[in-house]
PDB file of C-alpha atoms in Angstrom:
ATOM      1  CA  MET A 189      -5.755  -6.274 -21.637  1.00 68.00           C
ATOM      2  CA  LEU A 190      -5.886  -3.333 -19.235  1.00 74.00           C
ATOM      3  CA  ASP A 191      -4.594   0.093 -20.162  1.00 83.00           C
ATOM      4  CA  ASP A 192      -2.757   2.398 -17.755  1.00 83.00           C
ATOM      5  CA  THR A 193      -5.941   4.181 -16.684  1.00 89.00           C
ATOM      6  CA  ASP A 194      -7.607   0.875 -15.788  1.00 87.00           C
ATOM      7  CA  ARG A 195      -4.524  -0.227 -13.835  1.00 88.00           C
ATOM      8  CA  VAL A 196      -4.502   3.004 -11.829  1.00 91.00           C
ATOM      9  CA  GLU A 197      -8.202   2.570 -11.068  1.00 93.00           C
ATOM     10  CA  LEU A 198      -7.620  -1.013  -9.901  1.00 92.00           C
ATOM     11  CA  MET A 199      -4.752   0.139  -7.676  1.00 93.00           C
ATOM     12  CA  GLU A 200      -6.894   2.881  -6.145  1.00 94.00           C
ATOM     13  CA  ARG A 201      -9.714   0.428  -5.493  1.00 95.00           C
ATOM     14  CA  ALA A 202      -7.293  -2.060  -3.953  1.00 96.00           C
ATOM     15  CA  ILE A 203      -5.794   0.594  -1.676  1.00 96.00           C
ATOM     16  CA  GLU A 204      -9.292   1.510  -0.485  1.00 96.00           C
ATOM     17  CA  THR A 205      -9.701  -2.049   0.833  1.00 96.00           C
ATOM     18  CA  LEU A 206      -6.758  -1.628   3.220  1.00 97.00           C
ATOM     19  CA  LYS A 207      -7.038  -0.587   6.839  1.00 97.00           C
ATOM     20  CA  PRO A 208      -6.610   3.176   7.394  1.00 97.00           C
ATOM     21  CA  ASP A 209      -3.231   2.647   9.116  1.00 96.00           C
ATOM     22  CA  ASP A 210      -1.959   0.682   6.111  1.00 97.00           C
ATOM     23  CA  GLN A 211      -3.245   3.354   3.731  1.00 97.00           C
ATOM     24  CA  MET A 212      -1.409   5.977   5.774  1.00 97.00           C
ATOM     25  CA  LEU A 213       1.815   3.973   5.671  1.00 97.00           C
ATOM     26  CA  LEU A 214       1.576   3.646   1.889  1.00 96.00           C
ATOM     27  CA  ASN A 215       0.891   7.351   1.497  1.00 96.00           C
ATOM     28  CA  LEU A 216       3.761   8.397   3.724  1.00 97.00           C
ATOM     29  CA  TYR A 217       6.274   6.045   2.125  1.00 97.00           C
ATOM     30  CA  TYR A 218       5.343   6.044  -1.570  1.00 95.00           C
ATOM     31  CA  PHE A 219       3.437   9.250  -2.216  1.00 94.00           C
ATOM     32  CA  ASP A 220       5.018  11.630   0.318  1.00 96.00           C
ATOM     33  CA  ASN A 221       8.472  10.023  -0.056  1.00 97.00           C
ATOM     34  CA  ARG A 222       9.082  10.165   3.691  1.00 97.00           C
ATOM     35  CA  PRO A 223      12.127   8.289   4.992  1.00 97.00           C
ATOM     36  CA  MET A 224      11.406   5.207   7.065  1.00 97.00           C
ATOM     37  CA  ARG A 225      13.029   6.782  10.120  1.00 97.00           C
ATOM     38  CA  GLU A 226      10.566   9.676   9.965  1.00 97.00           C
ATOM     39  CA  ILE A 227       7.598   7.340   9.465  1.00 97.00           C
ATOM     40  CA  ALA A 228       8.760   5.367  12.514  1.00 98.00           C
ATOM     41  CA  CYS A 229       8.653   8.564  14.574  1.00 97.00           C
ATOM     42  CA  ILE A 230       5.217   9.518  13.239  1.00 94.00           C
ATOM     43  CA  THR A 231       3.676   6.096  13.789  1.00 94.00           C
ATOM     44  CA  GLU A 232       5.657   5.181  16.915  1.00 96.00           C
ATOM     45  CA  HIS A 233       6.593   1.811  15.398  1.00 97.00           C
ATOM     46  CA  LYS A 234      10.031   0.337  14.824  1.00 97.00           C
ATOM     47  CA  GLU A 235      11.460   0.591  11.313  1.00 97.00           C
ATOM     48  CA  SER A 236      11.733  -3.210  11.104  1.00 97.00           C
ATOM     49  CA  TYR A 237       7.993  -3.513  11.800  1.00 98.00           C
ATOM     50  CA  LEU A 238       7.204  -0.919   9.130  1.00 98.00           C
ATOM     51  CA  HIS A 239       9.359  -2.713   6.543  1.00 97.00           C
ATOM     52  CA  SER A 240       7.532  -5.963   7.293  1.00 98.00           C
ATOM     53  CA  ARG A 241       4.182  -4.204   7.165  1.00 98.00           C
ATOM     54  CA  LEU A 242       4.963  -2.668   3.762  1.00 97.00           C
ATOM     55  CA  GLN A 243       5.947  -6.080   2.454  1.00 98.00           C
ATOM     56  CA  TRP A 244       2.646  -7.518   3.684  1.00 97.00           C
ATOM     57  CA  ILE A 245       0.705  -4.588   2.181  1.00 97.00           C
ATOM     58  CA  ARG A 246       2.342  -5.083  -1.229  1.00 96.00           C
ATOM     59  CA  LYS A 247       1.439  -8.779  -1.204  1.00 97.00           C
ATOM     60  CA  ARG A 248      -2.126  -7.977  -0.125  1.00 97.00           C
ATOM     61  CA  LEU A 249      -2.472  -5.383  -2.888  1.00 96.00           C
ATOM     62  CA  ALA A 250      -1.213  -7.841  -5.505  1.00 95.00           C
ATOM     63  CA  ILE A 251      -3.822 -10.396  -4.433  1.00 96.00           C
ATOM     64  CA  THR A 252      -6.604  -7.809  -4.336  1.00 96.00           C
ATOM     65  CA  ILE A 253      -5.687  -6.407  -7.756  1.00 93.00           C
ATOM     66  CA  LYS A 254      -5.628  -9.912  -9.265  1.00 93.00           C
ATOM     67  CA  THR A 255      -9.070 -10.593  -7.766  1.00 94.00           C
ATOM     68  CA  LEU A 256     -10.450  -7.315  -9.094  1.00 91.00           C
ATOM     69  CA  GLU A 257      -9.013  -8.024 -12.566  1.00 89.00           C
ATOM     70  CA  ASN A 258     -10.652 -11.439 -12.640  1.00 90.00           C
ATOM     71  CA  ASN A 259     -14.007  -9.967 -11.624  1.00 87.00           C
ATOM     72  CA  GLU A 260     -14.036  -7.462 -14.468  1.00 76.00           C
TER      73      GLU A 260
END
């Protein structure tokens, strides 16, 4: 069973596998707590696209984390 430190490490490793634009979107939304409207202005994408992209990123991270867990 993984402890919190191991889980954080897996998440960091999984995020590193994402494209730079996806990493930026995650950082702006989750770590900088920027509103979606502001992120849309920064990235010049529609909010609906960004919501879809975040959903895809979360699914991708879940798959990557599961893979990394199984390889350890």
